[in-house]
Amino acid sequence: MTDTLWVAIIGAGPAGYYTAEALTGGDTNVRVDIIDRLPTPYGLIRAGVAPDHQSIKNVSMRYEKTNNRDTVRFVGNLSLGRDITLAELLTLYDAVVLATGAPKDRPLGIEGEELSGVIGSGAFVSWYNAHPDYKDLNPDLNIPAVTVIGNGNVAVDVARVLAKTAKEMESSDLACHAADAIHPAQIKDIYILGRRGPLESSFTPKELGELNRLENAVALLDPEQLPSEATIEAAELTGAAKKNMKIFSSMAENTPDLKPVRVHLQFYRRPMAVLGHDCVCGIRLEKTKVEDGKCIGTGENEVLPTGMVVPCIGYRTTPIQDVPYDERRGHFNNEDGLISDRLYCVGWAKRGPMGTIGTNKPDGKLVAAKILNDVKAMGREGRSGLDTLCAARNLDIVTFRDWKKIEAAEEAAGSDITPRVKFADVNDMLDAAH
Ligand code: NAP
């Protein structure tokens, strides 16, 4: 079929699936292979969305519908760089889309960051979500205090997952190894540190509000850190920010003795150094103030004793050899998704780690439209060429049907309450698949 436009999408997360949906939604003769290095699809839906936010994961049903189109195929357990090169994909397909996300933690860039108890949210969240890369992370949670750095939803997710009881997590798909480490742990204090103030935080009210409804943990905030009525008035807040202010105010009325675990929201503190020799014993912070929205150090330092530091300060896309990369922003260099001739990117690999899952939908549509406009079918081999190459290399490819077997095995291991028990090991996934 020389008039077929063959597109390979690398990364089976939301960005990849929305792009595939848009590419194959019209009557154009487009065929898409969605390639993922893991045997499981859905990227951040599986490994990033918090395990106790099951309703958000329902969006995967939409991706499954896309995958059920004759024109779309999932190719799992095929890794760009390990199994196949970008040059080979560009030979086989008319266009290649990098939807590889931003899985690497942004460094804090401070002394002590290399200590073993400093674990970025990318690693920590992947660990509790059973991502195979982090199944052996084995964080030491036998500590009285954890410090979470950042004032976004990832920080809230991490604090909440650590603070919830086994009973509260019963209806989640928290990785077994994480449940075994988190639930017996005796963490008493969880600090969420913001380098700016409540007005500058990027929590969403739903997520922030959850911290105020935990069974065993109370959210605390120093009333002195709340903005005055006049400041709030002058700030012309969005509806969401107004809701956050109400939640912050109610947290400021809580008292530490209400529940056995305390979640402290502390603003105007920036991390200066992680302290410890072999492992973390504290973090040095500088008190800050905010001027014109900017964080300004006051020169006044304090030490917060803590056994673990989880920076939740954003992510970076993993660079790919020969693909131009914006070092400052941490994603591929691109112009509205175009990297170079027939090579595109989408999602966090295109615009950095921000926005909700839904943000990927318009993003995918835009890049799909660009491809359909820019690229012409050239009689490339596409799918059959990939299959020949995989067979020649003896690669153990996972199809969507295979994935459904993995999914069924995980669900069968669950219960009426627990949606699934996830495999964390690729070999176990492959055993279930075949
Ligand atoms: P985020 O919302 O951008 O928050 C990052 C936080 O890190 C900010 O408070 C930022 O402070 C702080 N930060 C950055 N560099 C820092 C440094 N060197 N020292 C101290 N603090 C630093 O990012 P995120 O929480 O990683 O979330 C990523 C995206 O996923 C967001 O769009 C988020 O809403 C979304 N998400 C959504 C959900 C949900 O809807 N349930 C769950 C998780 C994630 P400044 O503001 O001062 O820079």
Tab-separated table of C-alpha atoms and ligand atoms in Angstrom:
chain	number	residue	atom	x	y	z
A	1	MET	CA	0.000	0.000	0.000
A	2	THR	CA	2.180	2.845	-1.239
A	3	ASP	CA	-0.416	5.444	-0.224
A	4	THR	CA	-0.345	4.369	3.426
A	5	LEU	CA	1.267	6.844	5.794
A	6	TRP	CA	3.229	4.890	8.395
A	7	VAL	CA	3.771	6.578	11.757
A	8	ALA	CA	5.735	5.177	14.708
A	9	ILE	CA	4.998	6.721	18.101
A	10	ILE	CA	7.593	6.039	20.783
A	11	GLY	CA	5.938	5.940	24.192
A	12	ALA	CA	2.510	4.466	24.976
A	13	GLY	CA	1.451	7.108	27.509
A	14	PRO	CA	-1.355	9.668	27.231
A	15	ALA	CA	0.576	11.888	24.793
A	16	GLY	CA	1.257	8.930	22.492
A	17	TYR	CA	-2.320	7.652	22.574
A	18	TYR	CA	-3.945	11.059	21.984
A	19	THR	CA	-1.646	11.542	18.992
A	20	ALA	CA	-2.553	8.102	17.628
A	21	GLU	CA	-6.241	8.866	18.161
A	22	ALA	CA	-5.978	12.117	16.229
A	23	LEU	CA	-3.864	10.610	13.451
A	24	THR	CA	-6.295	7.774	12.777
A	25	GLY	CA	-9.574	9.587	13.468
A	26	GLY	CA	-10.214	10.802	9.912
A	27	ASP	CA	-10.525	8.860	6.681
A	28	THR	CA	-6.860	9.344	5.797
A	29	ASN	CA	-4.927	6.159	5.150
A	30	VAL	CA	-2.733	6.314	8.259
A	31	ARG	CA	-1.337	3.389	10.232
A	32	VAL	CA	0.224	3.886	13.628
A	33	ASP	CA	2.492	1.635	15.684
A	34	ILE	CA	2.768	2.725	19.312
A	35	ILE	CA	6.070	1.388	20.600
A	36	ASP	CA	6.947	1.131	24.295
A	37	ARG	CA	10.019	-0.266	26.000
A	38	LEU	CA	7.790	-1.834	28.693
A	39	PRO	CA	5.392	-4.719	28.042
A	40	THR	CA	2.616	-2.501	29.492
A	41	PRO	CA	0.940	0.506	27.862
A	42	TYR	CA	-0.381	3.793	29.344
A	43	GLY	CA	2.830	5.360	30.698
A	44	LEU	CA	2.074	7.801	33.498
A	45	ILE	CA	-1.468	6.487	33.915
A	46	ARG	CA	0.100	3.302	35.227
A	47	ALA	CA	3.350	4.578	36.726
A	48	GLY	CA	2.691	8.227	37.609
A	49	VAL	CA	-0.939	8.769	38.642
A	50	ALA	CA	-1.228	8.068	42.360
A	51	PRO	CA	-2.323	4.508	43.190
A	52	ASP	CA	-5.245	5.822	45.267
A	53	HIS	CA	-6.547	7.946	42.373
A	54	GLN	CA	-8.141	5.065	40.512
A	55	SER	CA	-10.850	7.137	38.825
A	56	ILE	CA	-8.188	9.144	36.939
A	57	LYS	CA	-6.846	5.852	35.562
A	58	ASN	CA	-10.191	5.162	33.848
A	59	VAL	CA	-9.011	7.319	30.956
A	60	SER	CA	-7.065	4.247	29.812
A	61	MET	CA	-10.384	2.900	28.485
A	62	ARG	CA	-10.244	5.646	25.878
A	63	TYR	CA	-6.719	4.602	24.901
A	64	GLU	CA	-7.865	1.006	24.644
A	65	LYS	CA	-10.579	2.095	22.200
A	66	THR	CA	-7.917	3.800	20.095
A	67	ASN	CA	-5.851	0.647	20.241
A	68	ASN	CA	-8.825	-1.409	19.063
A	69	ARG	CA	-8.859	0.489	15.779
A	70	ASP	CA	-7.541	-1.625	12.895
A	71	THR	CA	-5.169	1.199	12.122
A	72	VAL	CA	-3.416	1.253	15.493
A	73	ARG	CA	-1.092	-1.312	17.015
A	74	PHE	CA	0.735	-1.526	20.358
A	75	VAL	CA	4.271	-2.907	20.212
A	76	GLY	CA	5.505	-3.478	23.771
A	77	ASN	CA	8.869	-4.562	25.139
A	78	LEU	CA	10.705	-2.859	22.275
A	79	SER	CA	13.237	-0.297	23.389
A	80	LEU	CA	14.559	2.544	21.259
A	81	GLY	CA	18.334	2.478	21.611
A	82	ARG	CA	18.489	-1.078	22.986
A	83	ASP	CA	16.544	-2.987	20.308
A	84	ILE	CA	16.195	-0.539	17.443
A	85	THR	CA	17.703	2.792	16.455
A	86	LEU	CA	15.964	6.020	15.555
A	87	ALA	CA	17.608	5.904	12.125
A	88	GLU	CA	16.080	2.468	11.519
A	89	LEU	CA	12.638	3.695	12.545
A	90	LEU	CA	12.940	6.702	10.234
A	91	THR	CA	13.775	4.323	7.398
A	92	LEU	CA	10.771	2.109	8.099
A	93	TYR	CA	8.193	4.812	8.906
A	94	ASP	CA	7.186	8.063	7.189
A	95	ALA	CA	7.143	9.888	10.528
A	96	VAL	CA	8.378	9.158	14.046
A	97	VAL	CA	6.869	10.844	17.111
A	98	LEU	CA	8.755	10.904	20.403
A	99	ALA	CA	6.188	10.680	23.207
A	100	THR	CA	8.744	9.591	25.754
A	101	GLY	CA	7.644	11.904	28.573
A	102	ALA	CA	9.980	13.312	31.197
A	103	PRO	CA	10.967	10.455	33.503
A	104	LYS	CA	14.193	11.874	34.961
A	105	ASP	CA	14.211	13.894	38.173
A	106	ARG	CA	15.384	17.482	37.956
A	107	PRO	CA	18.319	17.856	40.330
A	108	LEU	CA	18.082	20.209	43.301
A	109	GLY	CA	21.661	21.275	42.667
A	110	ILE	CA	22.616	21.436	46.344
A	111	GLU	CA	25.276	19.854	48.536
A	112	GLY	CA	24.375	16.416	49.930
A	113	GLU	CA	21.990	15.579	47.103
A	114	GLU	CA	23.907	12.361	46.393
A	115	LEU	CA	23.150	10.887	49.855
A	116	SER	CA	21.182	7.644	49.768
A	117	GLY	CA	18.055	9.064	51.447
A	118	VAL	CA	17.518	11.701	48.758
A	119	ILE	CA	15.075	10.183	46.289
A	120	GLY	CA	13.501	12.298	43.556
A	121	SER	CA	9.759	12.014	43.008
A	122	GLY	CA	10.300	10.391	39.600
A	123	ALA	CA	12.027	7.452	41.281
A	124	PHE	CA	9.863	7.399	44.407
A	125	VAL	CA	6.512	7.594	42.599
A	126	SER	CA	7.669	4.954	40.093
A	127	TRP	CA	8.679	2.720	43.020
A	128	TYR	CA	5.295	2.869	44.736
A	129	ASN	CA	3.592	2.412	41.369
A	130	ALA	CA	5.543	-0.809	40.587
A	131	HIS	CA	7.543	0.551	37.625
A	132	PRO	CA	10.095	-2.206	36.824
A	133	ASP	CA	13.015	0.273	36.737
A	134	TYR	CA	12.519	1.138	40.413
A	135	LYS	CA	11.290	-2.097	41.966
A	136	ASP	CA	14.608	-2.469	43.860
A	137	LEU	CA	14.780	1.122	45.119
A	138	ASN	CA	14.216	-0.115	48.669
A	139	PRO	CA	14.004	3.247	50.469
A	140	ASP	CA	14.657	3.115	54.205
A	141	LEU	CA	11.380	4.298	55.737
A	142	ASN	CA	12.288	3.383	59.296
A	143	ILE	CA	12.661	7.046	60.065
A	144	PRO	CA	10.542	9.467	62.078
A	145	ALA	CA	10.449	12.304	59.523
A	146	VAL	CA	10.327	12.745	55.744
A	147	THR	CA	10.754	16.013	53.861
A	148	VAL	CA	9.001	16.549	50.564
A	149	ILE	CA	10.242	19.515	48.539
A	150	GLY	CA	7.926	21.391	46.185
A	151	ASN	CA	4.439	22.854	46.228
A	152	GLY	CA	2.821	21.003	43.332
A	153	ASN	CA	0.472	18.035	43.081
A	154	VAL	CA	3.305	15.520	42.967
A	155	ALA	CA	4.444	16.681	46.416
A	156	VAL	CA	0.879	16.192	47.688
A	157	ASP	CA	0.707	12.715	46.113
A	158	VAL	CA	3.949	11.627	47.784
A	159	ALA	CA	2.961	12.996	51.206
A	160	ARG	CA	-0.508	11.456	50.993
A	161	VAL	CA	0.695	8.004	49.931
A	162	LEU	CA	3.143	8.026	52.854
A	163	ALA	CA	0.488	9.244	55.301
A	164	LYS	CA	-2.417	6.982	54.381
A	165	THR	CA	-3.123	3.832	56.367
A	166	ALA	CA	-3.203	0.326	54.875
A	167	LYS	CA	-7.009	0.481	55.147
A	168	GLU	CA	-7.140	3.769	53.220
A	169	MET	CA	-4.945	2.221	50.495
A	170	GLU	CA	-6.960	-0.982	50.262
A	171	SER	CA	-8.798	0.176	47.150
A	172	SER	CA	-5.574	1.331	45.467
A	173	ASP	CA	-3.043	-0.519	43.325
A	174	LEU	CA	-0.053	0.450	45.478
A	175	ALA	CA	2.877	-1.855	44.663
A	176	CYS	CA	3.158	-4.729	47.159
A	177	HIS	CA	6.806	-3.907	47.919
A	178	ALA	CA	5.784	-0.307	48.702
A	179	ALA	CA	2.878	-1.347	50.946
A	180	ASP	CA	5.257	-3.663	52.836
A	181	ALA	CA	7.652	-0.770	53.440
A	182	ILE	CA	5.214	2.118	54.006
A	183	HIS	CA	2.572	0.617	56.271
A	184	PRO	CA	4.770	-0.775	59.060
A	185	ALA	CA	6.950	2.378	59.007
A	186	GLN	CA	6.640	4.704	61.967
A	187	ILE	CA	6.886	8.036	60.137
A	188	LYS	CA	5.413	10.692	62.401
A	189	ASP	CA	6.199	13.935	60.605
A	190	ILE	CA	5.953	14.677	56.891
A	191	TYR	CA	7.089	18.147	55.840
A	192	ILE	CA	6.006	19.707	52.538
A	193	LEU	CA	8.310	22.625	51.858
A	194	GLY	CA	7.628	25.518	49.496
A	195	ARG	CA	10.281	28.029	48.555
A	196	ARG	CA	7.546	30.612	48.003
A	197	GLY	CA	4.197	31.194	49.752
A	198	PRO	CA	0.661	29.770	49.711
A	199	LEU	CA	-0.376	32.207	46.951
A	200	GLU	CA	2.383	30.939	44.664
A	201	SER	CA	1.780	27.226	45.259
A	202	SER	CA	0.576	25.121	42.328
A	203	PHE	CA	-1.579	22.602	44.200
A	204	THR	CA	-5.070	22.016	42.848
A	205	PRO	CA	-7.866	22.259	45.451
A	206	LYS	CA	-9.033	18.652	45.068
A	207	GLU	CA	-5.543	17.311	45.757
A	208	LEU	CA	-4.759	19.824	48.521
A	209	GLY	CA	-8.114	19.140	50.201
A	210	GLU	CA	-7.332	15.429	50.410
A	211	LEU	CA	-4.499	16.234	52.826
A	212	ASN	CA	-7.118	17.609	55.191
A	213	ARG	CA	-9.154	14.402	55.198
A	214	LEU	CA	-6.626	11.732	56.146
A	215	GLU	CA	-7.606	9.100	58.679
A	216	ASN	CA	-4.378	9.013	60.650
A	217	ALA	CA	-2.686	12.285	59.740
A	218	VAL	CA	-3.432	15.929	60.370
A	219	ALA	CA	-2.350	18.742	58.035
A	220	LEU	CA	-0.769	21.679	59.835
A	221	LEU	CA	0.151	25.162	58.749
A	222	ASP	CA	1.495	28.096	60.713
A	223	PRO	CA	-1.254	30.798	60.637
A	224	GLU	CA	1.534	33.401	60.398
A	225	GLN	CA	2.267	32.097	56.890
A	226	LEU	CA	-1.256	32.738	55.615
A	227	PRO	CA	-1.605	35.809	53.403
A	228	SER	CA	-3.656	38.643	54.861
A	229	GLU	CA	-7.184	39.378	53.614
A	230	ALA	CA	-5.837	42.528	51.933
A	231	THR	CA	-3.121	40.560	50.111
A	232	ILE	CA	-5.653	37.976	48.948
A	233	GLU	CA	-7.974	40.735	47.770
A	234	ALA	CA	-5.174	42.467	45.837
A	235	ALA	CA	-4.007	39.203	44.265
A	236	GLU	CA	-7.191	38.764	42.149
A	237	LEU	CA	-7.103	35.024	42.644
A	238	THR	CA	-8.502	32.384	40.320
A	239	GLY	CA	-11.374	30.237	41.614
A	240	ALA	CA	-8.960	27.393	42.308
A	241	ALA	CA	-6.567	29.629	44.251
A	242	LYS	CA	-9.484	30.972	46.327
A	243	LYS	CA	-10.466	27.411	47.195
A	244	ASN	CA	-6.854	26.667	48.164
A	245	MET	CA	-6.831	29.682	50.511
A	246	LYS	CA	-9.881	28.309	52.303
A	247	ILE	CA	-8.209	24.914	52.669
A	248	PHE	CA	-4.987	26.510	53.950
A	249	SER	CA	-7.012	28.520	56.498
A	250	SER	CA	-8.728	25.423	57.778
A	251	MET	CA	-5.377	23.608	58.035
A	252	ALA	CA	-4.070	26.529	60.094
A	253	GLU	CA	-6.821	25.813	62.632
A	254	ASN	CA	-5.793	22.164	63.076
A	255	THR	CA	-3.766	21.140	66.116
A	256	PRO	CA	-0.895	18.599	66.148
A	257	ASP	CA	-2.507	16.373	68.759
A	258	LEU	CA	-5.534	15.578	66.559
A	259	LYS	CA	-3.958	12.534	64.889
A	260	PRO	CA	-0.772	10.444	65.302
A	261	VAL	CA	0.889	11.620	62.072
A	262	ARG	CA	1.475	15.254	61.155
A	263	VAL	CA	1.754	16.702	57.632
A	264	HIS	CA	3.391	20.123	57.977
A	265	LEU	CA	3.014	22.588	55.117
A	266	GLN	CA	5.906	24.994	55.517
A	267	PHE	CA	6.288	27.900	53.146
A	268	TYR	CA	9.090	30.402	52.560
A	269	ARG	CA	11.869	27.832	52.950
A	270	ARG	CA	14.385	26.927	50.275
A	271	PRO	CA	16.707	23.933	50.489
A	272	MET	CA	20.403	24.815	50.833
A	273	ALA	CA	22.087	21.485	51.718
A	274	VAL	CA	21.144	17.955	52.644
A	275	LEU	CA	22.998	16.942	55.796
A	276	GLY	CA	24.435	13.562	56.750
A	277	HIS	CA	27.377	11.249	56.108
A	278	ASP	CA	26.188	7.888	54.790
A	279	CYS	CA	22.541	8.763	54.976
A	280	VAL	CA	20.339	11.790	55.451
A	281	CYS	CA	19.935	13.236	58.947
A	282	GLY	CA	18.633	16.702	58.120
A	283	ILE	CA	18.236	19.481	55.624
A	284	ARG	CA	19.500	23.042	55.882
A	285	LEU	CA	16.927	25.578	54.761
A	286	GLU	CA	17.069	29.270	54.110
A	287	LYS	CA	14.082	31.358	55.074
A	288	THR	CA	12.769	33.332	52.112
A	289	LYS	CA	10.365	36.094	51.220
A	290	VAL	CA	8.497	36.731	47.979
A	291	GLU	CA	8.942	39.953	46.040
A	292	ASP	CA	7.158	40.461	42.700
A	293	GLY	CA	6.435	36.734	42.720
A	294	LYS	CA	10.157	35.903	43.072
A	295	CYS	CA	11.747	33.879	45.851
A	296	ILE	CA	14.359	35.967	47.725
A	297	GLY	CA	16.669	34.492	50.361
A	298	THR	CA	16.830	36.295	53.708
A	299	GLY	CA	20.191	34.831	54.747
A	300	GLU	CA	18.577	33.280	57.820
A	301	ASN	CA	19.126	29.509	57.946
A	302	GLU	CA	17.620	26.696	59.977
A	303	VAL	CA	18.090	22.925	60.113
A	304	LEU	CA	15.170	20.526	59.845
A	305	PRO	CA	15.944	17.008	61.120
A	306	THR	CA	14.747	14.458	58.569
A	307	GLY	CA	15.615	10.918	57.486
A	308	MET	CA	14.623	11.239	53.858
A	309	VAL	CA	14.253	14.011	51.286
A	310	VAL	CA	11.941	13.642	48.289
A	311	PRO	CA	12.395	16.522	45.849
A	312	CYS	CA	9.167	16.934	43.809
A	313	ILE	CA	10.473	19.795	41.723
A	314	GLY	CA	9.870	18.680	38.158
A	315	TYR	CA	11.290	16.334	35.572
A	316	ARG	CA	13.461	16.125	32.482
A	317	THR	CA	13.078	14.175	29.267
A	318	THR	CA	15.750	11.532	28.725
A	319	PRO	CA	17.970	12.730	25.842
A	320	ILE	CA	18.228	10.511	22.755
A	321	GLN	CA	21.436	10.369	20.751
A	322	ASP	CA	21.427	12.772	17.782
A	323	VAL	CA	18.105	14.377	18.780
A	324	PRO	CA	18.538	18.093	19.547
A	325	TYR	CA	17.873	18.763	23.233
A	326	ASP	CA	17.097	21.920	25.187
A	327	GLU	CA	19.351	21.512	28.248
A	328	ARG	CA	17.823	24.435	30.115
A	329	ARG	CA	14.223	23.307	29.743
A	330	GLY	CA	14.965	19.576	29.791
A	331	HIS	CA	13.045	18.509	26.692
A	332	PHE	CA	13.631	18.060	22.961
A	333	ASN	CA	14.266	21.159	20.890
A	334	ASN	CA	11.204	21.577	18.728
A	335	GLU	CA	8.971	24.024	16.951
A	336	ASP	CA	5.347	23.207	17.771
A	337	GLY	CA	6.312	19.553	17.930
A	338	LEU	CA	8.594	19.419	14.875
A	339	ILE	CA	12.160	18.391	15.753
A	340	SER	CA	13.559	17.776	12.284
A	341	ASP	CA	12.412	16.350	8.964
A	342	ARG	CA	9.790	13.632	9.740
A	343	LEU	CA	10.726	13.590	13.439
A	344	TYR	CA	8.242	15.024	15.961
A	345	CYS	CA	7.672	15.134	19.710
A	346	VAL	CA	4.578	15.505	21.833
A	347	GLY	CA	3.537	15.787	25.492
A	348	TRP	CA	6.131	16.412	28.197
A	349	ALA	CA	8.934	15.535	25.741
A	350	LYS	CA	7.738	18.536	23.716
A	351	ARG	CA	6.725	21.133	26.307
A	352	GLY	CA	8.124	20.043	29.676
A	353	PRO	CA	6.470	18.501	32.744
A	354	MET	CA	3.321	20.545	33.210
A	355	GLY	CA	-0.406	20.237	32.809
A	356	THR	CA	-2.906	17.496	33.398
A	357	ILE	CA	-3.404	14.288	31.433
A	358	GLY	CA	-6.059	16.098	29.376
A	359	THR	CA	-3.522	18.736	28.292
A	360	ASN	CA	-2.041	16.048	26.057
A	361	LYS	CA	-5.211	15.854	23.989
A	362	PRO	CA	-4.974	19.200	22.161
A	363	ASP	CA	-1.223	18.690	22.063
A	364	GLY	CA	-1.646	15.336	20.291
A	365	LYS	CA	-4.193	16.818	17.878
A	366	LEU	CA	-1.845	19.641	16.962
A	367	VAL	CA	1.111	17.376	16.264
A	368	ALA	CA	-1.090	14.905	14.353
A	369	ALA	CA	-2.408	17.717	12.149
A	370	LYS	CA	1.138	18.887	11.522
A	371	ILE	CA	2.231	15.395	10.464
A	372	LEU	CA	-0.772	14.934	8.164
A	373	ASN	CA	-0.007	18.286	6.607
A	374	ASP	CA	3.790	17.929	6.326
A	375	VAL	CA	4.489	14.291	5.561
A	376	LYS	CA	3.627	12.352	2.433
A	377	ALA	CA	3.420	8.555	2.136
A	378	MET	CA	6.559	7.276	0.408
A	379	GLY	CA	5.866	3.548	0.139
A	380	ARG	CA	7.899	2.784	3.215
A	381	GLU	CA	7.704	-0.683	4.771
A	382	GLY	CA	6.130	0.383	8.072
A	383	ARG	CA	4.688	-2.431	10.182
A	384	SER	CA	5.891	-5.376	8.070
A	385	GLY	CA	9.429	-3.964	8.036
A	386	LEU	CA	9.387	-3.633	11.816
A	387	ASP	CA	8.116	-7.203	12.198
A	388	THR	CA	10.890	-8.515	9.936
A	389	LEU	CA	13.510	-6.621	11.921
A	390	CYS	CA	12.131	-7.839	15.287
A	391	ALA	CA	12.034	-11.437	14.059
A	392	ALA	CA	15.613	-11.218	12.753
A	393	ARG	CA	16.747	-9.898	16.153
A	394	ASN	CA	14.717	-12.474	18.050
A	395	LEU	CA	12.920	-9.778	20.028
A	396	ASP	CA	10.165	-10.784	22.429
A	397	ILE	CA	7.502	-8.289	21.338
A	398	VAL	CA	4.334	-7.815	23.407
A	399	THR	CA	1.112	-7.179	21.465
A	400	PHE	CA	-2.020	-5.528	22.830
A	401	ARG	CA	-3.591	-8.969	23.155
A	402	ASP	CA	-0.571	-10.055	25.234
A	403	TRP	CA	-0.985	-6.935	27.384
A	404	LYS	CA	-4.619	-7.869	28.017
A	405	LYS	CA	-3.343	-11.171	29.446
A	406	ILE	CA	-0.974	-9.276	31.765
A	407	GLU	CA	-3.846	-7.016	32.773
A	408	ALA	CA	-6.147	-10.004	33.399
A	409	ALA	CA	-3.517	-11.703	35.581
A	410	GLU	CA	-3.020	-8.524	37.620
A	411	GLU	CA	-6.762	-8.087	38.068
A	412	ALA	CA	-7.239	-11.731	39.013
A	413	ALA	CA	-4.676	-11.233	41.786
A	414	GLY	CA	-6.740	-8.303	43.131
A	415	SER	CA	-9.963	-8.590	45.099
A	416	ASP	CA	-13.424	-7.011	45.341
A	417	ILE	CA	-11.733	-3.943	46.784
A	418	THR	CA	-8.222	-3.996	45.328
A	419	PRO	CA	-8.403	-3.331	41.564
A	420	ARG	CA	-5.215	-5.213	40.689
A	421	VAL	CA	-1.893	-6.439	42.026
A	422	LYS	CA	0.724	-5.105	39.659
A	423	PHE	CA	3.721	-7.001	38.375
A	424	ALA	CA	6.894	-5.063	39.013
A	425	ASP	CA	9.207	-7.398	37.132
A	426	VAL	CA	9.349	-7.476	33.334
A	427	ASN	CA	9.960	-11.263	33.350
A	428	ASP	CA	6.756	-11.816	35.339
A	429	MET	CA	4.901	-9.628	32.854
A	430	LEU	CA	6.302	-11.625	29.929
A	431	ASP	CA	5.376	-14.926	31.624
A	432	ALA	CA	1.795	-13.701	32.008
A	433	ALA	CA	1.777	-12.413	28.421
A	434	HIS	CA	2.893	-15.632	26.742
B	1	NAP	P1	4.769	21.690	39.651
B	1	NAP	O1	3.312	21.851	39.852
B	1	NAP	O2	5.437	22.483	38.603
B	1	NAP	O3	5.465	21.959	41.075
B	1	NAP	C1	6.854	21.953	41.202
B	1	NAP	C2	7.208	22.637	42.518
B	1	NAP	O4	8.607	22.504	42.705
B	1	NAP	C3	6.895	24.124	42.564
B	1	NAP	O5	6.302	24.426	43.809
B	1	NAP	C4	8.273	24.769	42.443
B	1	NAP	O6	8.381	25.996	43.100
B	1	NAP	C5	9.119	23.755	43.161
B	1	NAP	N1	10.528	23.850	42.835
B	1	NAP	C6	11.102	23.797	41.613
B	1	NAP	N2	12.451	23.887	41.718
B	1	NAP	C7	12.707	23.992	43.045
B	1	NAP	C8	13.902	24.107	43.783
B	1	NAP	N3	15.106	24.129	43.194
B	1	NAP	N4	13.806	24.194	45.118
B	1	NAP	C9	12.617	24.178	45.739
B	1	NAP	N5	11.443	24.062	45.083
B	1	NAP	C10	11.496	23.970	43.745
B	1	NAP	O7	5.163	20.194	39.291
B	1	NAP	P2	4.748	18.753	39.832
B	1	NAP	O8	4.168	18.784	41.190
B	1	NAP	O9	5.964	17.937	39.560
B	1	NAP	O10	3.617	18.302	38.815
B	1	NAP	C11	3.874	18.228	37.403
B	1	NAP	C12	2.551	18.376	36.643
B	1	NAP	O11	1.755	17.217	36.843
B	1	NAP	C13	1.753	19.569	37.149
B	1	NAP	O12	1.126	20.182	36.064
B	1	NAP	C14	0.753	18.918	38.082
B	1	NAP	O13	-0.438	19.639	38.278
B	1	NAP	C15	0.499	17.599	37.356
B	1	NAP	N6	-0.005	16.591	38.311
B	1	NAP	C16	-1.339	16.510	38.469
B	1	NAP	C17	-1.865	15.620	39.391
B	1	NAP	C18	-3.352	15.544	39.575
B	1	NAP	O14	-4.081	16.247	38.886
B	1	NAP	N7	-3.863	14.716	40.471
B	1	NAP	C19	-1.024	14.815	40.159
B	1	NAP	C20	0.356	14.933	39.980
B	1	NAP	C21	0.856	15.828	39.043
B	1	NAP	P3	8.226	27.379	42.297
B	1	NAP	O15	6.772	27.478	41.965
B	1	NAP	O16	8.711	28.385	43.244
B	1	NAP	O17	9.080	27.248	41.053
